Short mmCIF file of C-alpha atoms and ligand atoms in Angstrom, two decimals:
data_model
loop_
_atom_site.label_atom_id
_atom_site.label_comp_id
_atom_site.label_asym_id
_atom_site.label_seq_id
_atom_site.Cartn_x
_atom_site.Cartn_y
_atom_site.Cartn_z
CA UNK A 1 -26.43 -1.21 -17.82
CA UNK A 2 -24.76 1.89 -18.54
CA UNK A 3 -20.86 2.14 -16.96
CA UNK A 4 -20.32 5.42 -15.62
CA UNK A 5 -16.86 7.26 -14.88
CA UNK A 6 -16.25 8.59 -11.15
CA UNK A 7 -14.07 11.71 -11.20
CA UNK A 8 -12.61 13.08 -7.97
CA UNK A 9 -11.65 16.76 -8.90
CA UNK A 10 -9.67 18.56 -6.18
CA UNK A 11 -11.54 16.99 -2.89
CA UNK A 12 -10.51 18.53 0.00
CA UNK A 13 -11.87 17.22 3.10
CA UNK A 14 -10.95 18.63 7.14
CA UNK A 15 -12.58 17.62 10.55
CA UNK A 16 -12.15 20.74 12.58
CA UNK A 17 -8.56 21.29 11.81
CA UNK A 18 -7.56 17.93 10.90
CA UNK A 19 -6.93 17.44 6.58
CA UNK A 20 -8.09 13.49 6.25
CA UNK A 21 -7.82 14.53 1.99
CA UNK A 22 -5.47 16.72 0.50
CA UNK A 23 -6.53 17.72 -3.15
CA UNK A 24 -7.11 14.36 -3.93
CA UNK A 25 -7.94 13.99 -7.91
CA UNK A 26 -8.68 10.69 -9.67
CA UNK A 27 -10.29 9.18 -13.18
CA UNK A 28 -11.84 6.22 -12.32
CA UNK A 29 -12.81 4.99 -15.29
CA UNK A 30 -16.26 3.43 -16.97
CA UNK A 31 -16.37 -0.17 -15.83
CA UNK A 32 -13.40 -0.23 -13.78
CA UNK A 33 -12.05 -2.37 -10.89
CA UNK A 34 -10.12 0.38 -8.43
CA UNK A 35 -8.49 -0.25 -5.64
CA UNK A 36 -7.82 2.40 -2.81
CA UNK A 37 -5.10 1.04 -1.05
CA UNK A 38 -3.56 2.65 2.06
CA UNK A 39 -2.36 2.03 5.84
CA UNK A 40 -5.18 2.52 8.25
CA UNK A 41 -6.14 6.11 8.93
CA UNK A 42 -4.76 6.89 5.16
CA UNK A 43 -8.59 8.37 4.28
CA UNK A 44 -9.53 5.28 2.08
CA UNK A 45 -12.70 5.13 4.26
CA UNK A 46 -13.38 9.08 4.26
CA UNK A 47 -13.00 9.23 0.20
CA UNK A 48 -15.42 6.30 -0.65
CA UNK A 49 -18.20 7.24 2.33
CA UNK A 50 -17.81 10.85 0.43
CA UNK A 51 -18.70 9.18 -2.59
CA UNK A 52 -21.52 7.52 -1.09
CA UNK A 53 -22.80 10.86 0.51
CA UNK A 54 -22.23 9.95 4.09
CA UNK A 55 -19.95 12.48 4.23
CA UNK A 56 -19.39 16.26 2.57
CA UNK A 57 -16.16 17.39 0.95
CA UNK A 58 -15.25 20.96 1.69
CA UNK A 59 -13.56 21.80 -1.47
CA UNK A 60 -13.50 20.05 -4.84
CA UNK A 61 -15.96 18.01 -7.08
CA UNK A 62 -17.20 14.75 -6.75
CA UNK A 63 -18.74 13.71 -11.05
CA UNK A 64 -20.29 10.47 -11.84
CA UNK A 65 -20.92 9.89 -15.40
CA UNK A 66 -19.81 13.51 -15.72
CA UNK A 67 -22.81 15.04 -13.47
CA UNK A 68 -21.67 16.76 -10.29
CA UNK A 69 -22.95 15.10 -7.39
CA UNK A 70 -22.12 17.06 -4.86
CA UNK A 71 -24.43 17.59 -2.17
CA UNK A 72 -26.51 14.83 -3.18
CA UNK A 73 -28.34 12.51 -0.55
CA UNK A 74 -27.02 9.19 -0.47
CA UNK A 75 -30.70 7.56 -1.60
CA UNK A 76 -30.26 10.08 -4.46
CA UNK A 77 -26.99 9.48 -6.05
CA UNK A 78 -27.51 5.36 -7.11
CA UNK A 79 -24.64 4.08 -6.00
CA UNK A 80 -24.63 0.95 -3.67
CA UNK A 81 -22.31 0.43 -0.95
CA UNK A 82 -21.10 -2.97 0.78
CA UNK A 83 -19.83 -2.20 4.31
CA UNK A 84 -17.08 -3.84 6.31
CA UNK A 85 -19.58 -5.32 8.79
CA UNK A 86 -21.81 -6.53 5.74
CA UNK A 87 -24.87 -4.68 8.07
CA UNK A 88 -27.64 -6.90 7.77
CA UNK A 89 -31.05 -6.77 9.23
CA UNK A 90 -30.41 -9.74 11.91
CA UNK A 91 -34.51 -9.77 12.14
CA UNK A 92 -34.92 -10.67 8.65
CA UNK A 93 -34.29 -13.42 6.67
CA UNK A 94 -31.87 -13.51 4.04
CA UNK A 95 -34.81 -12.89 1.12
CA UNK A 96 -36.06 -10.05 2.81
CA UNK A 97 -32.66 -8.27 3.32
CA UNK A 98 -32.11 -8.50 -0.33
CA UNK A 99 -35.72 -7.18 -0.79
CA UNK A 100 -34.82 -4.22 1.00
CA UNK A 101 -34.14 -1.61 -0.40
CA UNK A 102 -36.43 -2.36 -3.51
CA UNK A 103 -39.38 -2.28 -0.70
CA UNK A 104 -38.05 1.34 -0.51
CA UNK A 105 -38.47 2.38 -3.29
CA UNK A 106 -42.13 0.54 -3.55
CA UNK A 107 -42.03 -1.65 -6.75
CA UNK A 108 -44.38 -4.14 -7.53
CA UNK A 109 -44.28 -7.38 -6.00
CA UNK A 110 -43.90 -9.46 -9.15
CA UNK A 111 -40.83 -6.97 -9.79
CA UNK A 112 -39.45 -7.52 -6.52
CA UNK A 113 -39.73 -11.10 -6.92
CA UNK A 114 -38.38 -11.14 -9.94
CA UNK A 115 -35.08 -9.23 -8.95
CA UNK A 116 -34.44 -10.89 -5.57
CA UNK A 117 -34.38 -14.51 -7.23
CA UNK A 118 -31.85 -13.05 -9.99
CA UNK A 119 -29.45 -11.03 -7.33
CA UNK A 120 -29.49 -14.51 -5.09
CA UNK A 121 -29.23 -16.17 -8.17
CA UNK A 122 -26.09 -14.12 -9.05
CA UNK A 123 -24.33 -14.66 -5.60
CA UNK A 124 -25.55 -18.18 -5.99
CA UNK A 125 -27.66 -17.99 -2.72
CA UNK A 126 -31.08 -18.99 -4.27
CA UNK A 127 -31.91 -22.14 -1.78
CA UNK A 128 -30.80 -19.24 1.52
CA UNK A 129 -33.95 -17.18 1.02
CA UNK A 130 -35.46 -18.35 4.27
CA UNK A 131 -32.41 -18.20 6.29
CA UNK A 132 -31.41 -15.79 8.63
CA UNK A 133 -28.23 -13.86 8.64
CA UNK A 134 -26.73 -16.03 11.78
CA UNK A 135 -27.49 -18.94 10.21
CA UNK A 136 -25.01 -18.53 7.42
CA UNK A 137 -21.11 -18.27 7.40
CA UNK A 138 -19.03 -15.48 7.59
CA UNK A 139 -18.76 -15.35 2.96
CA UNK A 140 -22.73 -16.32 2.67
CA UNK A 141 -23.23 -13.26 4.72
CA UNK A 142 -21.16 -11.33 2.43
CA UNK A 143 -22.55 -12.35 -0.56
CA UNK A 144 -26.40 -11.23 0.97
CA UNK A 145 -24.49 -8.07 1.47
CA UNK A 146 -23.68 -7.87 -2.02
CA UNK A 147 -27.03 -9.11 -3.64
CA UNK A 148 -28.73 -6.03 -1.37
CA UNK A 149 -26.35 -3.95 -2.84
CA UNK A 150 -26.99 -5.01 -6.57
CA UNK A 151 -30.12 -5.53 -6.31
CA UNK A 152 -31.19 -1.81 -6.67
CA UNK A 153 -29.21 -1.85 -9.89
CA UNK A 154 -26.69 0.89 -9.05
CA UNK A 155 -23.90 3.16 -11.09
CA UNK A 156 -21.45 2.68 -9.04
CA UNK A 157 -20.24 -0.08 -6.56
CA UNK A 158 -18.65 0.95 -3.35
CA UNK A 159 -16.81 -1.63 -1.40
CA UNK A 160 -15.24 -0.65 2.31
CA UNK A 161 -12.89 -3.77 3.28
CA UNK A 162 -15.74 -6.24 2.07
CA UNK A 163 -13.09 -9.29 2.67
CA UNK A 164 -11.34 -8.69 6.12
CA UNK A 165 -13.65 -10.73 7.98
CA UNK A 166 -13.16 -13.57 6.55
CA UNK A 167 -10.51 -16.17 7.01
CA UNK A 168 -7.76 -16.00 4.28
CA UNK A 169 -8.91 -19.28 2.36
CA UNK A 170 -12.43 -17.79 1.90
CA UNK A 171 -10.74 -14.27 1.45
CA UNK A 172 -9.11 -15.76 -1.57
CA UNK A 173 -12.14 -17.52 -2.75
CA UNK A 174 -14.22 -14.59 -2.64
CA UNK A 175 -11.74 -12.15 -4.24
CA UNK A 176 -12.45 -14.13 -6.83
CA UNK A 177 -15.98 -14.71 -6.74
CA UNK A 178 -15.98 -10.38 -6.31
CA UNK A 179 -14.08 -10.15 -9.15
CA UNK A 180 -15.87 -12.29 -11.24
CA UNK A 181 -19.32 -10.91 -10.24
CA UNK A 182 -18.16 -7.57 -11.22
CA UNK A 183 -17.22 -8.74 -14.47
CA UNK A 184 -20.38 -9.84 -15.10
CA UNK A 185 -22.01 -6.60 -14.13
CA UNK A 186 -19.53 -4.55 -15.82
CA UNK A 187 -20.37 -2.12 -12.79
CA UNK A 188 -17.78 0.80 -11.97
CA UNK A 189 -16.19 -0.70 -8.12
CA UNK A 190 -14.48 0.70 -6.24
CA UNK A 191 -12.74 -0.88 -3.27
CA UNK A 192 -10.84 -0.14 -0.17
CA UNK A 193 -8.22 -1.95 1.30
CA UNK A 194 -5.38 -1.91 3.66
CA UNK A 195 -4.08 -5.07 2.06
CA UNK A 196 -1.60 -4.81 -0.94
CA UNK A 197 -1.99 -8.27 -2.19
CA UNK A 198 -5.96 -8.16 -2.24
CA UNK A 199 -5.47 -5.23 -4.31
CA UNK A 200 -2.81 -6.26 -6.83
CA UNK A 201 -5.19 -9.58 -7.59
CA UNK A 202 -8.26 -8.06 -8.12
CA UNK A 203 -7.94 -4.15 -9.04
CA UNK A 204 -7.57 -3.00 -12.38
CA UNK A 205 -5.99 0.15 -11.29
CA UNK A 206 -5.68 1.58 -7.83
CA UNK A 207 -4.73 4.67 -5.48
CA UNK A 208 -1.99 4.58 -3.09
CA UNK A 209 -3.33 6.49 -0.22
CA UNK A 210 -1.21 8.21 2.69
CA UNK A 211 -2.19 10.71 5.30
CA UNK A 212 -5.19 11.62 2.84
CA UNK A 213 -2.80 12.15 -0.03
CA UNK A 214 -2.84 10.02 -3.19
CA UNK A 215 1.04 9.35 -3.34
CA UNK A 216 -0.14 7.65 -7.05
CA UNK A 217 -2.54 5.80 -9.39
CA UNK A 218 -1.77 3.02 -11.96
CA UNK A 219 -1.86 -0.65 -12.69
CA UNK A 220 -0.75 -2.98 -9.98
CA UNK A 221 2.32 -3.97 -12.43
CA UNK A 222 3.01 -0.22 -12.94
CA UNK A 223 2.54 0.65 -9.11
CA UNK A 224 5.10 -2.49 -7.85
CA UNK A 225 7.48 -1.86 -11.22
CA UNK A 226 7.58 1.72 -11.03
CA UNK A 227 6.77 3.46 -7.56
CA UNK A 228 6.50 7.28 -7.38
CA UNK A 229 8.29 7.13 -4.39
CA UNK A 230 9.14 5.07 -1.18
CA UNK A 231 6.51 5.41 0.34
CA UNK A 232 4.80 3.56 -2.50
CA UNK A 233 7.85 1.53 -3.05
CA UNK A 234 7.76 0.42 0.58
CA UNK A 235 3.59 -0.44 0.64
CA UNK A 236 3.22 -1.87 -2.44
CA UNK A 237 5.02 -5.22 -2.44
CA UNK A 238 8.56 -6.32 -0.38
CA UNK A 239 11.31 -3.42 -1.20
CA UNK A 240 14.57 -3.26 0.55
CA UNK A 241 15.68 0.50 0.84
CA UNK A 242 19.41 0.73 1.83
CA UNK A 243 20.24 4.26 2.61
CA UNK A 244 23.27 6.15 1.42
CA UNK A 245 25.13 9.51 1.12
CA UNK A 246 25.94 10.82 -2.29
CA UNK A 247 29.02 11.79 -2.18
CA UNK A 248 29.19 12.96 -5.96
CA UNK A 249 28.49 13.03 -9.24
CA UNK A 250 30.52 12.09 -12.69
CA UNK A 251 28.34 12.26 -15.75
CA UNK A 252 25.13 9.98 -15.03
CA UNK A 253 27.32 8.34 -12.38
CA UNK A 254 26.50 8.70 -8.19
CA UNK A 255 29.23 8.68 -6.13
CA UNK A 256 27.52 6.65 -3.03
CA UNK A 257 28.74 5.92 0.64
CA UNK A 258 26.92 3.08 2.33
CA UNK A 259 27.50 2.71 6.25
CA UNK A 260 29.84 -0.10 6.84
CA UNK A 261 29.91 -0.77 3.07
CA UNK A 262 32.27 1.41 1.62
CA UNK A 263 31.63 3.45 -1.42
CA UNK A 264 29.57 2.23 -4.29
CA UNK A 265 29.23 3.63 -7.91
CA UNK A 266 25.40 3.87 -9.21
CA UNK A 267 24.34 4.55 -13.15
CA UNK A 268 21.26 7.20 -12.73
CA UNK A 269 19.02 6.50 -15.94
CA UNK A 270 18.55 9.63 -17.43
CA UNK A 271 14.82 10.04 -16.72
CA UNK A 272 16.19 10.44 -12.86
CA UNK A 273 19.06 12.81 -12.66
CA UNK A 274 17.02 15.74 -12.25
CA UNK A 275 14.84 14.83 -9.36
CA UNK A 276 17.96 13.19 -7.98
CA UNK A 277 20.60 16.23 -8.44
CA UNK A 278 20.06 18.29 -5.77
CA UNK A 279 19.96 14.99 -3.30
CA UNK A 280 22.42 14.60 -0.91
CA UNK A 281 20.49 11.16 0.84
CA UNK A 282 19.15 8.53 -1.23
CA UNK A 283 16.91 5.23 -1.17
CA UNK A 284 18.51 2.81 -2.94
CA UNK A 285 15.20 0.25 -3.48
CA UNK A 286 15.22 -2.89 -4.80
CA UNK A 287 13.12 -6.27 -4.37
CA UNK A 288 14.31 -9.23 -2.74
CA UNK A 289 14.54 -11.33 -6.01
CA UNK A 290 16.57 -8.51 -7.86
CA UNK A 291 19.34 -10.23 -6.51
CA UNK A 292 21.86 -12.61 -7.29
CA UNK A 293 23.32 -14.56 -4.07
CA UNK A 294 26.64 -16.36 -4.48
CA UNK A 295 29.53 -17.34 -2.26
CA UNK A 296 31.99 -14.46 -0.96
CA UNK A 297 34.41 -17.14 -1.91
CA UNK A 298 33.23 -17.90 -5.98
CA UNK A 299 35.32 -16.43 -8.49
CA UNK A 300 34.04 -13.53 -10.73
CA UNK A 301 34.10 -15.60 -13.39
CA UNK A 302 31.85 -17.89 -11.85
CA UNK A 303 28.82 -15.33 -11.42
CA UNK A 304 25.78 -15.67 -13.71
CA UNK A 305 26.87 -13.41 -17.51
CA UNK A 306 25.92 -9.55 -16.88
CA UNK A 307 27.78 -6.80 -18.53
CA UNK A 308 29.68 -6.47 -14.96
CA UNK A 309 29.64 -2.56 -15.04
CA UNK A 310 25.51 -2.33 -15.01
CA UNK A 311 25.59 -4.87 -11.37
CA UNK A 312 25.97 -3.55 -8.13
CA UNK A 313 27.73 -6.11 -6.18
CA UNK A 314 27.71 -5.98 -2.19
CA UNK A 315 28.87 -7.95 0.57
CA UNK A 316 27.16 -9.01 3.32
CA UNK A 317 26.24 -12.02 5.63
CA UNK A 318 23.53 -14.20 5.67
CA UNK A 319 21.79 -13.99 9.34
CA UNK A 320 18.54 -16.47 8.69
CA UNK A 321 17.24 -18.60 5.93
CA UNK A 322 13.30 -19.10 5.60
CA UNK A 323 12.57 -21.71 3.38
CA UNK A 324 8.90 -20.37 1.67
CA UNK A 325 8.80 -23.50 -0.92
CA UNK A 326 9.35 -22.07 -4.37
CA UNK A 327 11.81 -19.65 -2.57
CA UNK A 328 14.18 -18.90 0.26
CA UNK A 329 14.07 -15.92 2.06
CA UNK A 330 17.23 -14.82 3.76
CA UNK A 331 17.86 -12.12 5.91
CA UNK A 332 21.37 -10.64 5.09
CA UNK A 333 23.14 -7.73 6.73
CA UNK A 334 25.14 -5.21 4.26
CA UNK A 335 27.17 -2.90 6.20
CA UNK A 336 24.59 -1.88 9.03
CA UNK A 337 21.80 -2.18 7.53
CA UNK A 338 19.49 -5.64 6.88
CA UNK A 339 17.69 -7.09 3.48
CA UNK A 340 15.76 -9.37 2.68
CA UNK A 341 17.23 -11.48 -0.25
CA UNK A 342 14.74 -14.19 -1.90
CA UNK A 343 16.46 -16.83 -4.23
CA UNK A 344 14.37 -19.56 -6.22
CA UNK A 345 14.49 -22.60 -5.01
CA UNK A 346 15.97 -25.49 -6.87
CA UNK A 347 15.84 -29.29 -5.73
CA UNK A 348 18.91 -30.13 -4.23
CA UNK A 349 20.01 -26.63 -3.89
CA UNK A 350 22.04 -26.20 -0.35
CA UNK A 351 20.52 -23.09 1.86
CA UNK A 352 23.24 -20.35 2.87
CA UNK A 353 23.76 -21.14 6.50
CA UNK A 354 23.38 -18.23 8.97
CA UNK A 355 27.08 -16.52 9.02
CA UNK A 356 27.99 -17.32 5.76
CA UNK A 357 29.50 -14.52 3.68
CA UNK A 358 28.18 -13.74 0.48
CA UNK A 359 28.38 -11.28 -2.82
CA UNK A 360 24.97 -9.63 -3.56
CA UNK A 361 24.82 -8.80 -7.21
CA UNK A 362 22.15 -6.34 -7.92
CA UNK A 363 21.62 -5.58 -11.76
CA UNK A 364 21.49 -1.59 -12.35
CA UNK A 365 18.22 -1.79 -14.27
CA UNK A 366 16.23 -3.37 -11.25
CA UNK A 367 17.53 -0.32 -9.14
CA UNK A 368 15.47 2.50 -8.25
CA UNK A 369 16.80 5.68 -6.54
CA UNK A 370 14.92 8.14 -4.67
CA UNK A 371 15.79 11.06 -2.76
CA UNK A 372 15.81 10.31 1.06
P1 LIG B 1 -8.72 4.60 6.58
O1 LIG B 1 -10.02 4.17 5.99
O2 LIG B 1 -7.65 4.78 5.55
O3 LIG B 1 -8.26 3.71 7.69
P2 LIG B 1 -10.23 6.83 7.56
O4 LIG B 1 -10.77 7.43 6.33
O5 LIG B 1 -11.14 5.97 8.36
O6 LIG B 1 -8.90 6.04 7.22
O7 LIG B 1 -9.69 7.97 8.51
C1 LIG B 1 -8.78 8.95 8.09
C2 LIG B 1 -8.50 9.90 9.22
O8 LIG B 1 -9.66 10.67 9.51
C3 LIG B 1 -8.10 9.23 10.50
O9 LIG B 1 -7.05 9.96 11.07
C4 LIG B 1 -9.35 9.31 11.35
O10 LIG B 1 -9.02 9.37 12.71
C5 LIG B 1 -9.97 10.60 10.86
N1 LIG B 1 -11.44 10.59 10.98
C6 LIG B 1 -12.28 9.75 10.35
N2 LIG B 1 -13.56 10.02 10.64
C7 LIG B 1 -13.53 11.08 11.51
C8 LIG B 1 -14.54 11.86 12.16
N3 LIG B 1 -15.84 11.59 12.01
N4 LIG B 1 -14.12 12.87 12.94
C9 LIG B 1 -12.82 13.15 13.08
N5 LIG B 1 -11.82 12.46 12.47
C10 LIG B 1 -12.17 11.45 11.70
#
C-alpha cells in the first residue's frame, strides 16, 4: 500500500462566531503515527472529523498525498475512521460488521470473503465471526471497529479516542496491539487524545492542541524536553512552574525575586535572552526529578559534585511523601508556592518526613524559563 502525507495548510474553522481552529498547519508525514493531543474542547475532535469530511473548514487546505481534498464527501476521500464509541451495527454479527462497508461498495463475494477473514485475521478475531457485538468485551469490540475500518484498505487512518473505554490494563494492552497493527500496515494514523501518556507511548510525533491552536508539533522526547511554552510544558508530562519577578539583568544573568524565597540568580542560555528580555514575570519550569533533595542541615560539601554556580539551590519544606515504588514523590513548599519533588528510590533509603527542611538543588541546564 502506498503511504500518503496529510498536510493541514492554514485551516480555519468557526461555528457561528466561535474559532474551534486557528490557522492550524501541520506535515503529517507518509506512514506516520501522530498524535493530537489536547484538553477537552481543544478542537482535536473538529480537526480529524474535518479530515474525515464530516465537517468543512472555512479557510485553508486540507492535501492527502498532495491532492486537495477539500470539499470531498467522506465515502470519497478513502480514509477510514475508528470512533470513540467503536459504532457497531448491534444487529449484526461481528463478520458482517467487518463486511460492511465492502458490501458498499459491491465486490464480489469471494473478494469479500477473502478480505474479512484477513482483517479478523489481523485483529486476531477469526473464531468471533458469528458473534454479536454484545457478546464481546469492551477491546474485542474495538478491534471489530478497527478490522471495519481496514478492511476497505484506506490512505489514511483516523482514530478519535479509540482507547478511553477501556479499563487501563486493556488500554495498555491495546496501545500496543494499535501500535503494532499500524506497523504492519504502514498506514498514515492519526490519533486523538486527551491523554499525554497514551500519546508519548505510541505517537511518533504529535500536536499539542489548545483552544483550536497548535501550541507545537514534535517527537514526544522533543515535546517533554523542550516545550514551546507552558502551556505545553504544563500538559505534556509533570512540570513545576514557580513564578518570579525579574528584577534585572547582568550579562546572560536574571536577577529573580521569588515570593517568600528571596532573590535568586538564573544563567539564561543564549538561545533565550531575546524572547526573555522584555519579560518582567517568568515561569521558572522544571520536572520533579530535576532535583536534588538533601537535608537543610548537610554541609555543601556533602551535596552530589556540580560546578556549584550552574545549580539553583532553594529551600523549602517537605509537606507529604508518596512512596510510588521506584520513586518518592514529595510535595515541598518553596516560599509560597508548592512542587512536586520526585527522588529515586533506594532500598533502605529513609523518606523526608513531612516538616522537614530541605535544600533543593536544581541544575541550570534542566531549567527552562518562559515569560509569564
Ligand atoms: P476536543 O475534541 O478537543 O475535546 P472538540 O473538537 O470536540 O474538542 O470541540 C472544540 C470546540 O468546538 C468546543 O468548544 C466545542 O464546544 C465546539 N464545538 C464542537 N462541535 C460543535 C458544533 N457542532 N457546534 C458548535 N460548537 C461546536
Amino acid at each position: 500500500m502506498k503511504k500518503v502525507a496529510v498536510q493541514c495548510r492554514n485551516i480555519r474553522l468557526a461555528y457561528g462566531s466561535t474559532e474551534v481552529l486557528k490557522d492550524v498547519n501541520l506535515d503529517i508525514a507518509p506512514g506516520e503515527f501522530f498524535a493530537l493531543l489536547g484538553p477537552s474542547g481543544s478542537g482535536k475532535s473538529t480537526l480529524l472529523r474535518l479530515i474525515a469530511g464530516f465537517n468543512q473548514h472555512q479557510q485553508g487546505q486540507l492535501l492527502v498525498d498532495g491532492l486537495d481534498i477539500t470539499g470531498r464527501a467522506p465515502a470519497d476521500r478513502n480514509i477510514g475512521m475508528v470512533f470513540q464509541s467503536y459504532a457497531l451495527w448491534p444487529h449484526l454479527n461481528v463478520w458482517d460488521n467487518v463486511a460492511f462497508g465492502l458490501v458498499e461498495r459491491r465486490l464480489d463475494r469471494a473478494t469479500i470473503q477473502a478480505k474479512v477473514g484477513a482483517a479478523l485475521d489481523t485483529v486476531g478475531l477469526s473464531a468471533y465471526g458469528p458473534r454479536k457485538p454484545h457478546q464481546l468485551s469492551g477491546g474485542q469490540q474495538q478491534r471489530v471497529a478497527l478490522a471495519r475500518t481496514i478492511v476497505i484498505e484506506p490512505q489514511v487512518l483516523l482514530l478519535d479516542e479509540p482507547l478511553s473505554n477501556l479499563d487501563k490494563t486493556l488500554r495498555v494492552q491495546m496501545r500496543r496491539e494499535l501500535l503494532a497493527l499500524q506497523r504492519r500496515l504502514g498506514i498514515t494514523t492519526i490519533f486523538v487524545t486527551h491523554d499525554q501518556e497514551e500519546a508519548m507511548t505510541t505517537a511518533d510525533r504529535m500536536a499539542v492542541l489548545d483552544k483550536g491552536v497548535v501550541q507545537q508539533v514534535g517527537t514526544p522526547m522533543a515535546l517533554y524536553d523542550e516545550p514551546a511554552n507552558t502551556f505545553v510544558a504544563g500538559f505534556v508530562g509533570t512540570m513545576n512552574q514557580l513564578q518570579a519577578q525579574v528584577r534585572g539583568w547582568h550579562a546572560q544573568t536574571l536577577t529573580l525575586a521569588l515570593e517568600g524565597l528571596g532573590e535568586l540568580q538564573v544563567p539564561v542560555p543564549a538561545a533565550r535572552v531575546e524572547a526573555l528580555a522584555q519579560a518582567r514575570q517568568v515561569a521558572l519550569c522544571f520536572r520533579p526529578h530535576a532535583l536534588q533533595v538533601v537535608a537543610a542541615d548537610t554541609p555543601r560539601d556533602l551535596h552530589a559534585p556540580t560546578a556549584d554556580a550552574q545549580t539553583l539551590w532553594l529551600p523549602g519544606t517537605v509537606e507529604a511523601a508518596e512512596f510510588m515504588g521506584e520513586s518518592t514523590r514529595y510535595r515541598v513548599r518553596a516560599g509560597s508556592q508548592v512542587l512536586a519533588v520526585d527522588q529515586a528510590h533506594q532500598p533502605g533509603r529513609a523518606q523526608l518526613t513531612a516538616g522537614a527542611p530541605i535544600r533543593l538543588g536544581l541544575a541550570a541546564a534542566q531549567l527552562r524559563l518562559f515569560a509569564a
